[in-house]
mmCIF file of C-alpha atoms and ligand atoms in Angstrom:
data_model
loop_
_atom_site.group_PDB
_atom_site.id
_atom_site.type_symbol
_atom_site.label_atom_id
_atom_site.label_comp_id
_atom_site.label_asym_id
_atom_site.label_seq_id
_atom_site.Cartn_x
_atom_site.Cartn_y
_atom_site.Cartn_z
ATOM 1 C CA UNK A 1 0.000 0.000 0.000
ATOM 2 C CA UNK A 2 1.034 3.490 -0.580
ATOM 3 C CA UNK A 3 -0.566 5.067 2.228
ATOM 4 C CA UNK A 4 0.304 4.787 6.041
ATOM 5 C CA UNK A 5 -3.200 5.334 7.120
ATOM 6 C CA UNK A 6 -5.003 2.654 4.624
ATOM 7 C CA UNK A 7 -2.303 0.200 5.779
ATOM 8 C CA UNK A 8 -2.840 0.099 9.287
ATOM 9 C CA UNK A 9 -6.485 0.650 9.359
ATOM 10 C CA UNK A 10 -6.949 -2.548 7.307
ATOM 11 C CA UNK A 11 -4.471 -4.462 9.439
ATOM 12 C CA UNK A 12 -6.688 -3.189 12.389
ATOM 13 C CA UNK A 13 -9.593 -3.821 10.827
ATOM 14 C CA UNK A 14 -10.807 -6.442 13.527
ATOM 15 C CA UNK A 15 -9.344 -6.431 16.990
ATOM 16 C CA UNK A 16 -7.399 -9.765 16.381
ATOM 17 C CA UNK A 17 -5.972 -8.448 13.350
ATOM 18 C CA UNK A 18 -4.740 -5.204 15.345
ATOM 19 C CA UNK A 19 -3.486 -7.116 18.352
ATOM 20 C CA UNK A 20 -1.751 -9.321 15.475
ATOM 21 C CA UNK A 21 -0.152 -6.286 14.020
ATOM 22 C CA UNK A 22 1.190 -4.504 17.124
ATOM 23 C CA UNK A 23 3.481 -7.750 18.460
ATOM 24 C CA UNK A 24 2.812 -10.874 16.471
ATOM 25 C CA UNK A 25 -0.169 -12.036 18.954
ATOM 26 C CA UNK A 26 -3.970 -12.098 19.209
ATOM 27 C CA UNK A 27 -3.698 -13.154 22.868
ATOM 28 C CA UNK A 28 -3.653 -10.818 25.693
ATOM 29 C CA UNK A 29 -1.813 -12.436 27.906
ATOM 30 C CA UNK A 30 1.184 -12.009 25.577
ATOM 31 C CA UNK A 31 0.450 -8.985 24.857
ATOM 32 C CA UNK A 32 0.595 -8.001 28.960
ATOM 33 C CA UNK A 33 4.118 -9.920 29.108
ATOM 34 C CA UNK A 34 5.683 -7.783 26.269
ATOM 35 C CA UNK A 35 4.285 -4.634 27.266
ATOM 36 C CA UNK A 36 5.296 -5.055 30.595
ATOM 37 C CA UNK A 37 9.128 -5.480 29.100
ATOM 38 C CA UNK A 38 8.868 -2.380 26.744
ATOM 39 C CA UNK A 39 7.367 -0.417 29.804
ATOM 40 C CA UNK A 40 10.318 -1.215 32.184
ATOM 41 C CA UNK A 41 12.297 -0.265 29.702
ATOM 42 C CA UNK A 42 10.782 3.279 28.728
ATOM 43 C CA UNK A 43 10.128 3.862 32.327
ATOM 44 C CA UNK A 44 13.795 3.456 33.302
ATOM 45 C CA UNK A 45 14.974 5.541 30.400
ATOM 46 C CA UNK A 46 12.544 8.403 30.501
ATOM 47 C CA UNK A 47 12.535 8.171 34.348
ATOM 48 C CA UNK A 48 8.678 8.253 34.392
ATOM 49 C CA UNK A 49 6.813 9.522 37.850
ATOM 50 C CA UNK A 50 3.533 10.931 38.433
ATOM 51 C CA UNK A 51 3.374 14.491 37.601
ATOM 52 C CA UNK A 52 4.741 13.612 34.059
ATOM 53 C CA UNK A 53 2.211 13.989 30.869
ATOM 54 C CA UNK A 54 3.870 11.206 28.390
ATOM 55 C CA UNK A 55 2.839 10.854 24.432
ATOM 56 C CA UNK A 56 3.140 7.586 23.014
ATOM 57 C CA UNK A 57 3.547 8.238 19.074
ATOM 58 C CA UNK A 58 1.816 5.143 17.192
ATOM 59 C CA UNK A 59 -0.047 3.789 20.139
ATOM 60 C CA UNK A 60 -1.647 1.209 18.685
ATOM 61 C CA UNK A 61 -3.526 -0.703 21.360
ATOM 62 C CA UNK A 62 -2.288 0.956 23.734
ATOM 63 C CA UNK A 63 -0.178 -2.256 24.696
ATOM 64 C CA UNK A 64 2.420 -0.244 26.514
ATOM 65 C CA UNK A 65 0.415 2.568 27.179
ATOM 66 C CA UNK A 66 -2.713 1.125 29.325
ATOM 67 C CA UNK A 67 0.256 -0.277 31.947
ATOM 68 C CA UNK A 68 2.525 3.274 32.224
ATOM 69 C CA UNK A 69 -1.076 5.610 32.818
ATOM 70 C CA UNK A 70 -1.589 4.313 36.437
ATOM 71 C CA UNK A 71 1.673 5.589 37.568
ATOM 72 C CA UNK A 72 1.888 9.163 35.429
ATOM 73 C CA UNK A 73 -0.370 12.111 35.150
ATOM 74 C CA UNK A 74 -1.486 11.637 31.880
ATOM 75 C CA UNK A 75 -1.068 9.148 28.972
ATOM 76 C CA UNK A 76 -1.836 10.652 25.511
ATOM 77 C CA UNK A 77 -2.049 7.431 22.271
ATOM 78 C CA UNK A 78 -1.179 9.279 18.657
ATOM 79 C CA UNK A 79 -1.484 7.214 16.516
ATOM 80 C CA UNK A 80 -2.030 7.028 12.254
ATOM 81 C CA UNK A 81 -4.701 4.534 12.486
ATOM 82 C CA UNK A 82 -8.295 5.282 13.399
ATOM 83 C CA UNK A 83 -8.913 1.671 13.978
ATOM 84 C CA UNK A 84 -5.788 1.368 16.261
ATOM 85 C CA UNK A 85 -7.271 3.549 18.679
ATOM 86 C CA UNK A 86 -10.328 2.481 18.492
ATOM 87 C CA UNK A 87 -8.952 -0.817 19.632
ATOM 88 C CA UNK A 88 -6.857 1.162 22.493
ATOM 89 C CA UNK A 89 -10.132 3.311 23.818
ATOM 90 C CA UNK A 90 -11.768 0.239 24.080
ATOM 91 C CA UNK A 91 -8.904 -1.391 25.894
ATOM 92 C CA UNK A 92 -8.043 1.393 28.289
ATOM 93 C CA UNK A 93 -12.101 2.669 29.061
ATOM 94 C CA UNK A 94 -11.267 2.376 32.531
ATOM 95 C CA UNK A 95 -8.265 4.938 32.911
ATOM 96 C CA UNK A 96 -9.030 7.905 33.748
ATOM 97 C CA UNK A 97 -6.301 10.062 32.794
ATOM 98 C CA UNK A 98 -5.646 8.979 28.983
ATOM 99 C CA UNK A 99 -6.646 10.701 25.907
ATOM 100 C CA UNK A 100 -6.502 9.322 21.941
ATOM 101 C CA UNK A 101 -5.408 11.528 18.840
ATOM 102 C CA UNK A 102 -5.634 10.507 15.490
ATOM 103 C CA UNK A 103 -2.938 11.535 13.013
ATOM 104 C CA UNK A 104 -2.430 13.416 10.069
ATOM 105 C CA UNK A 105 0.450 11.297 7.915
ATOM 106 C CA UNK A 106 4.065 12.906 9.307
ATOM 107 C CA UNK A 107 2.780 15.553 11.942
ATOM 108 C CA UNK A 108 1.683 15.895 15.227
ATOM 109 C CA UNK A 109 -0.528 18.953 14.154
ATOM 110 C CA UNK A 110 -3.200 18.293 16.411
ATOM 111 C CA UNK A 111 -1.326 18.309 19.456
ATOM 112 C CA UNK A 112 -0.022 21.914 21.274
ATOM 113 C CA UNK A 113 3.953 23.211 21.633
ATOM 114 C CA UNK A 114 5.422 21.855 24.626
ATOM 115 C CA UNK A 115 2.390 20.033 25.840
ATOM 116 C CA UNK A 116 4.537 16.911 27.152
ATOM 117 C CA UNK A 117 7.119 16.476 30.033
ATOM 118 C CA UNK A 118 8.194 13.120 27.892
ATOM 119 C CA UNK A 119 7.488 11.200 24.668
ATOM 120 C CA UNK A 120 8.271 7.589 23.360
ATOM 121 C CA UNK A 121 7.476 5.500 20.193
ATOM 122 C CA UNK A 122 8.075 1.815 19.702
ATOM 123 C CA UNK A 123 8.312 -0.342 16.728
ATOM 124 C CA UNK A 124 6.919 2.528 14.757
ATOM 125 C CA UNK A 125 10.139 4.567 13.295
ATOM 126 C CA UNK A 126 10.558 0.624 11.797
ATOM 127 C CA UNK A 127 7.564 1.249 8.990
ATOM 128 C CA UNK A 128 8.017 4.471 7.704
ATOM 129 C CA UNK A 129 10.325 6.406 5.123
ATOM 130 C CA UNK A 130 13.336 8.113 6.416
ATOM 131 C CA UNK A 131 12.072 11.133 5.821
ATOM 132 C CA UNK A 132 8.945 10.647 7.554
ATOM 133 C CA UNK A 133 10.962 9.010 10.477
ATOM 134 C CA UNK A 134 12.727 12.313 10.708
ATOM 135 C CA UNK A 135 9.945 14.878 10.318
ATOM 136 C CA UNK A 136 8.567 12.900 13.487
ATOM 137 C CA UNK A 137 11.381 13.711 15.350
ATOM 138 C CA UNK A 138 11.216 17.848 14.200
ATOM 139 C CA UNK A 139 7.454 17.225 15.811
ATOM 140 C CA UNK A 140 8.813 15.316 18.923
ATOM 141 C CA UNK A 141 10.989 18.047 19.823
ATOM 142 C CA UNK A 142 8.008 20.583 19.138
ATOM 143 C CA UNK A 143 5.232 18.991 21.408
ATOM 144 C CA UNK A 144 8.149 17.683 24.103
ATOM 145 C CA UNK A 145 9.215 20.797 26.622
ATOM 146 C CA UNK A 146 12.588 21.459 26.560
ATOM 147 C CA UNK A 147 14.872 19.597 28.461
ATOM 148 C CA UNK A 148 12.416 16.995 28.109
ATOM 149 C CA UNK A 149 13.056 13.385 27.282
ATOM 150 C CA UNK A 150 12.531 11.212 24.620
ATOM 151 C CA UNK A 151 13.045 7.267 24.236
ATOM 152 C CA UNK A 152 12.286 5.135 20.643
ATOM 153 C CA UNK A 153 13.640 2.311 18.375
ATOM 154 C CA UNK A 154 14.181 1.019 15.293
ATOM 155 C CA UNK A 155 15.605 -1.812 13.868
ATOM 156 C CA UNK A 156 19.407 -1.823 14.117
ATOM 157 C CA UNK A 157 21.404 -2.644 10.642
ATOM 158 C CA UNK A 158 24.665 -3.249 12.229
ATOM 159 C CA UNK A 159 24.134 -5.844 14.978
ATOM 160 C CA UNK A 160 24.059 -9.519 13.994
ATOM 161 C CA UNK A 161 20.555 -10.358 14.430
ATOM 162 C CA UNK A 162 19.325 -7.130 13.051
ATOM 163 C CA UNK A 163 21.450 -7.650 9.568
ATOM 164 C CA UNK A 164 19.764 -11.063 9.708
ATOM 165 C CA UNK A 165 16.366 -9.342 10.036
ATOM 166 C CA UNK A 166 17.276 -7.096 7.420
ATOM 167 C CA UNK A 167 18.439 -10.063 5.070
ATOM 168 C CA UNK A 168 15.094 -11.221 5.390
ATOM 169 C CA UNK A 169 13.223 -7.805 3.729
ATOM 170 C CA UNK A 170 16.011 -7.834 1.016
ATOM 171 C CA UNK A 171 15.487 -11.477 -0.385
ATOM 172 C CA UNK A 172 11.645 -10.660 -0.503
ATOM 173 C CA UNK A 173 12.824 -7.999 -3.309
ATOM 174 C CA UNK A 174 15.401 -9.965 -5.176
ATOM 175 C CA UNK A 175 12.808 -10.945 -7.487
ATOM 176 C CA UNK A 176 10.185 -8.700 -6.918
ATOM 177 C CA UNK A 177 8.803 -6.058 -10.079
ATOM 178 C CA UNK A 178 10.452 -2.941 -9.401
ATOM 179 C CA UNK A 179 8.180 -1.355 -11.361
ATOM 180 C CA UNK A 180 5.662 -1.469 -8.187
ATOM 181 C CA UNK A 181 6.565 1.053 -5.682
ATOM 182 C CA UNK A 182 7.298 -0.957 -2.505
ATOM 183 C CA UNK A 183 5.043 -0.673 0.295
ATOM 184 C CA UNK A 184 5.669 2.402 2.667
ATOM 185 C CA UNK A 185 4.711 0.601 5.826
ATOM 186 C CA UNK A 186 7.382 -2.021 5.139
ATOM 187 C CA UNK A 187 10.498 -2.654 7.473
ATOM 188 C CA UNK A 188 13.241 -0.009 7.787
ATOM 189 C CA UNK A 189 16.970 -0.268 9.391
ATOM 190 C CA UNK A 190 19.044 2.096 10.420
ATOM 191 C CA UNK A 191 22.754 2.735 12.248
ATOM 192 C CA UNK A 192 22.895 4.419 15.420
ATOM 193 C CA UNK A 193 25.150 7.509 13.463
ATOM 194 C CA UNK A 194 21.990 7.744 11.003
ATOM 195 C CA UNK A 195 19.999 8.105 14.616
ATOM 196 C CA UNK A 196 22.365 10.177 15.993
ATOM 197 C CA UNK A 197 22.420 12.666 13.137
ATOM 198 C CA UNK A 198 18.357 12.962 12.659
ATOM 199 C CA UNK A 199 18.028 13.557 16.454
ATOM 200 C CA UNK A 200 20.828 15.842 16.507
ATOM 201 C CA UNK A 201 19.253 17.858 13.521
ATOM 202 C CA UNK A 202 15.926 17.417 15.029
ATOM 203 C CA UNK A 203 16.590 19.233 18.264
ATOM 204 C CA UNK A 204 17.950 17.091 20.515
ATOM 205 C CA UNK A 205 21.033 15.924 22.714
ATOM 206 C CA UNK A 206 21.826 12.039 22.354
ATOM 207 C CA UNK A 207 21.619 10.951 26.076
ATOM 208 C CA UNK A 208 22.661 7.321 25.461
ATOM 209 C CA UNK A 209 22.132 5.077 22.049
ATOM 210 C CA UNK A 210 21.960 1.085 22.530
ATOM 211 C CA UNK A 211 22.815 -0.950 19.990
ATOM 212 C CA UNK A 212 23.968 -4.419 20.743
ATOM 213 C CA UNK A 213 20.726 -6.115 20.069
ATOM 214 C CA UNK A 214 17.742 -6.025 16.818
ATOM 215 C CA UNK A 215 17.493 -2.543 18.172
ATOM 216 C CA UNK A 216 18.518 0.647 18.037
ATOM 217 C CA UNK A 217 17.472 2.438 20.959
ATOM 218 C CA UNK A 218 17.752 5.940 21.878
ATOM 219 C CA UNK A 219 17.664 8.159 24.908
ATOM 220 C CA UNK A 220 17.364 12.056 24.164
ATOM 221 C CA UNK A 221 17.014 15.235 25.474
ATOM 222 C CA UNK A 222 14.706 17.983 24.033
ATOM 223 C CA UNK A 223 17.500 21.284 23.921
ATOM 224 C CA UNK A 224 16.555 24.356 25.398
ATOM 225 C CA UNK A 225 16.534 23.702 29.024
ATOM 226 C CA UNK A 226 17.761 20.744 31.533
ATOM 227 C CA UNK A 227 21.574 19.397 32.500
ATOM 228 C CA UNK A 228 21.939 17.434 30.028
ATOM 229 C CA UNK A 229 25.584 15.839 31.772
ATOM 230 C CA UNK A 230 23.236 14.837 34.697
ATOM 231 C CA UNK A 231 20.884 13.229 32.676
ATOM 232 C CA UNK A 232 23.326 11.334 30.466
ATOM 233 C CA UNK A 233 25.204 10.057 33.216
ATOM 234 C CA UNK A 234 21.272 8.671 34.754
ATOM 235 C CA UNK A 235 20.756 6.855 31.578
ATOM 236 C CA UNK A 236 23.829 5.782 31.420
ATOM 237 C CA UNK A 237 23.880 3.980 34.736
ATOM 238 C CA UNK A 238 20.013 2.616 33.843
ATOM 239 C CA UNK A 239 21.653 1.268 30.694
ATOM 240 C CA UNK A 240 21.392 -2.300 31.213
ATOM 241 C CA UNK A 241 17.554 -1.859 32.669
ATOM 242 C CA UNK A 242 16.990 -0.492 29.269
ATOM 243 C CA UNK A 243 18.818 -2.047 26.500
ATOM 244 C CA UNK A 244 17.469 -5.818 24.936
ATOM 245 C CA UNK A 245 19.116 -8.102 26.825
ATOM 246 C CA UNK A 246 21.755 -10.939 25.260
ATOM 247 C CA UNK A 247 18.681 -13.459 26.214
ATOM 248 C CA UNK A 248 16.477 -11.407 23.987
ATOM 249 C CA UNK A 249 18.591 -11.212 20.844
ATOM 250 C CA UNK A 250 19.356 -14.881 21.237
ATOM 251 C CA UNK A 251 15.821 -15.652 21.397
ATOM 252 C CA UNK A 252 14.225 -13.410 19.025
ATOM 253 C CA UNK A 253 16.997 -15.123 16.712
ATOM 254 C CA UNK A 254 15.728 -18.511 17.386
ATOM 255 C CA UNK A 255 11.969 -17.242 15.977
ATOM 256 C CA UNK A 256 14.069 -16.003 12.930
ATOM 257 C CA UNK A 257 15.436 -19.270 12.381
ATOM 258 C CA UNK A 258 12.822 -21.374 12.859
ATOM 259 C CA UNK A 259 10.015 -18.843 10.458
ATOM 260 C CA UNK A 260 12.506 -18.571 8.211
ATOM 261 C CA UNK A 261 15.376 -21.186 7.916
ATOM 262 C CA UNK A 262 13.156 -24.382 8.603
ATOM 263 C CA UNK A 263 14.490 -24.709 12.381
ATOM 264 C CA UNK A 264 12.393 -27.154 14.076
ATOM 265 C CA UNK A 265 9.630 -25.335 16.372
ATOM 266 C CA UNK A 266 10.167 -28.432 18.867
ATOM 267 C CA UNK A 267 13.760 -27.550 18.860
ATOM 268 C CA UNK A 268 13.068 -23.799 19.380
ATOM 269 C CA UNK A 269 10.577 -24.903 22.047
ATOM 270 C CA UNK A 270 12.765 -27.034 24.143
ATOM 271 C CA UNK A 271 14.925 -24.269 24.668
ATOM 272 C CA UNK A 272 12.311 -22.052 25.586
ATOM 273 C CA UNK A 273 11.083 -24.205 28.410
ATOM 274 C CA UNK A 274 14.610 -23.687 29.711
ATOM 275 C CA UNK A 275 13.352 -20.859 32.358
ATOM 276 C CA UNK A 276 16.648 -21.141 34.391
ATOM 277 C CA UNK A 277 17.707 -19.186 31.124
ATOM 278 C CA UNK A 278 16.654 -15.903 32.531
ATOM 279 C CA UNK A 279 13.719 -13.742 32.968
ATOM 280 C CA UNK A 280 12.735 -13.474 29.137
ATOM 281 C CA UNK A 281 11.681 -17.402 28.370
ATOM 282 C CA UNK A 282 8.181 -17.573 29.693
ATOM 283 C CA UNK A 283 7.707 -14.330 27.575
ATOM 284 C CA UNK A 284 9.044 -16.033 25.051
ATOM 285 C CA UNK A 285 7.525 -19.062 25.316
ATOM 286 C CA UNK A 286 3.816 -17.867 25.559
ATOM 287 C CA UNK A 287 4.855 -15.355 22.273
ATOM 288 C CA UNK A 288 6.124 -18.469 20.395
ATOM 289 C CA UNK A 289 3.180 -20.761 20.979
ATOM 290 C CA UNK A 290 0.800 -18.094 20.031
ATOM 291 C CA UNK A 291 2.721 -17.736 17.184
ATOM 292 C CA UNK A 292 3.008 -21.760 16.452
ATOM 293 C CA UNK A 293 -0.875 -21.054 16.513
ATOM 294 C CA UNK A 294 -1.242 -19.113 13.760
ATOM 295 C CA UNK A 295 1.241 -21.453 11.778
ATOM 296 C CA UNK A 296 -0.133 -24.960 12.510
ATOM 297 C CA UNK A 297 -0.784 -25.962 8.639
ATOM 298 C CA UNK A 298 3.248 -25.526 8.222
ATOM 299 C CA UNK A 299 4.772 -26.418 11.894
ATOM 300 C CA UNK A 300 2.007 -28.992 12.738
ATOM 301 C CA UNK A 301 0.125 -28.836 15.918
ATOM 302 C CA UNK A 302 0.937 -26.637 18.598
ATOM 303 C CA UNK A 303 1.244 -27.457 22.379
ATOM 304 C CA UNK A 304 -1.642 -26.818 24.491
ATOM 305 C CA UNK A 305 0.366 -24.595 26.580
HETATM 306 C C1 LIG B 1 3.954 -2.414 15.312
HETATM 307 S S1 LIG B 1 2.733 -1.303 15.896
HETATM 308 C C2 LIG B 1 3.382 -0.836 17.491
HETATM 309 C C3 LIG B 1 2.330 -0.278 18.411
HETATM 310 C C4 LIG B 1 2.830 0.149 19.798
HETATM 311 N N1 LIG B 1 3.863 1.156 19.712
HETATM 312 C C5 LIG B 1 3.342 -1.041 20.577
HETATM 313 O O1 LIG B 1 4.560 -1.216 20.658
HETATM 314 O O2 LIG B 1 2.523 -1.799 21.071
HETATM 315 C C6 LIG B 1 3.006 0.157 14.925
HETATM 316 C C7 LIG B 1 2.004 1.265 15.208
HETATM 317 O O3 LIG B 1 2.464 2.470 14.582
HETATM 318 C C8 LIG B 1 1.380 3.091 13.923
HETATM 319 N N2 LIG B 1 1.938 3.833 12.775
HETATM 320 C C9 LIG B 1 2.487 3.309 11.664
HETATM 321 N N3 LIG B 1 2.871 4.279 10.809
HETATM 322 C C10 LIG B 1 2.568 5.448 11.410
HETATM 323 C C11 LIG B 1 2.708 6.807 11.024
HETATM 324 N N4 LIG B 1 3.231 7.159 9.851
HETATM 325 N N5 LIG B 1 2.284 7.736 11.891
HETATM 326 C C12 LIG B 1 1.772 7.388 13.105
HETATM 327 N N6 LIG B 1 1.572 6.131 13.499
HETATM 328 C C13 LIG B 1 1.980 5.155 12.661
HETATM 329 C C14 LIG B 1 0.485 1.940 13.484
HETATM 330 O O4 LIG B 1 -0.839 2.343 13.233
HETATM 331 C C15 LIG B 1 0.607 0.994 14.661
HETATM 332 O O5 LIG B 1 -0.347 1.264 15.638
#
């Protein structure tokens, strides 16, 4: 498709098919476990407490969202989709202190100057152009106050598992007609330098950039106000709180190899009943199994649990 908005309203079309979109699962037990990871994450990196407004830019369901709004002021869900947050509203109806705003492709238009003490966007920057990732970030540093903080992904080109991810998109197009424009909500990669340079442009001070794992991801600061040396040396110290663990990128590699290199989903499941891993398995685990699921007529049938 050539339009952000069409694509994600008919992926969100149902609420399965939105819950499908945002992280792979239709179940929302998963979805609790991985939102709970990206939220200990975000909260550690933007330091999140309760007097702090927070924008999530492209909400979706509001997976991460609906578990950060008890604990802050208020939770605002931008997102491109209509669909998407109709999906989150219906989700979150019993939090007070959220509010929804639908998108206009590239801007945050409809929200004021400086109306947020922090922002954060996740697996988002991942399906849009580079421009459009970057015209984001000139909005980010708009609607953020200064010397406010921001924390987002995208998927990283130069770690192992993330060139592997990449390989994945590029042998889709080896034979493709190039005469069709490819679609813009497809996956994107970037370096942390191509990061660095967009945020610096953008308005920002790189607090910390992570970049062992799939992921790129950032910690910055809004310029115009705040020590930025006392904020870089907080993230810094949070740093393992927020990056992707080792366990993650191993794991997240093992669902690579097994949707796409014919690895056995019995072998990929035998390590993940291997809890004495570390904390990321049962995540894991449930994820994989929802996604055996939706694969049975290629991987056979999946456990019952
Ligand atoms: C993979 S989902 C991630 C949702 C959410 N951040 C999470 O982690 O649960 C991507 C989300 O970004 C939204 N999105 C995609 N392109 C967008 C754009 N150009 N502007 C705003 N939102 C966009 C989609 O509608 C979708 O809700």
């Amino acid at each position: 498709m050539q339009n952000y908005k069409d694509f994600w309203d008919d992926k969100a079309s149902t609420t399965t098919g939105a819950f499908i979109a945002v992280d792979g699962s239709a179940n929302e037990q998963v979805l609790a476990l991985t939102g709970a990871y990206s939220a200990r994450q975000i909260t550690a990196a933007l330091d999140l407490g309760r007097a702090d407004r927070v924008l999530e830019l492209g909400c979706g369901v509001g997976r991460i969202g609906g578990l950060l709004a008890p604990g802050i002021a208020h939770w605002e869900g931008a997102d491109i989709s209509a669909n998407m947050l109709g999906v989150a509203r219906k989700r979150l109806a019993a939090q007070a202190n959220v509010g929804f705003t639908e998108l206009v492709r590239t801007s945050l238009r409809p929200l004021p100057d400086a109306g947020f003490d922090k922002a954060y966007s996740v697996a988002v920057f991942i399906h849009m152009d580079k421009e459009d990732f970057y015209l984001y970030l000139e909005e980010l540093a708009r609607v953020v106050k200064p010397g406010g903080l921001v924390y987002f992904d995208t998927w990283n080109l130069v770690s192992r598992v993330g060139w592997r991810r990449f390989a994945i998109e590029a042998a889709q197009y080896r034979s493709a007609d190039f005469s069709v424009r490819k679609d813009v909500a497809r996956n994107q990669f970037s370096t942390p330098d191509e990061v660095r340079a967009f945020l610096e442009h953008a308005g920002f001070e790189v607090l910390l950039i992570l970049a062992d794992s799939p992921w790129v991801q950032v910690v910055a600061q809004r310029r115009g106000a705040g020590d930025v040396a006392v904020q870089r040396e907080r993230v810094n110290a949070l740093a393992k709180r927020i990056a992707y663990t080792p366990l993650w990128t191993e794991l997240f590699d093992t669902l690579l190899k097994v949707t796409t290199e014919g690895m056995s989903p019995h072998d990929a499941l035998a390590m993940m009943n291997d809890a004495s891993l570390g904390d990321e398995v049962p995540m894991f685990r449930a994820w994989f199994i929802e996604m055996w699921r939706a694969n049975e007529t290629n991987w056979g049938k999946a456990p019952a649990n």
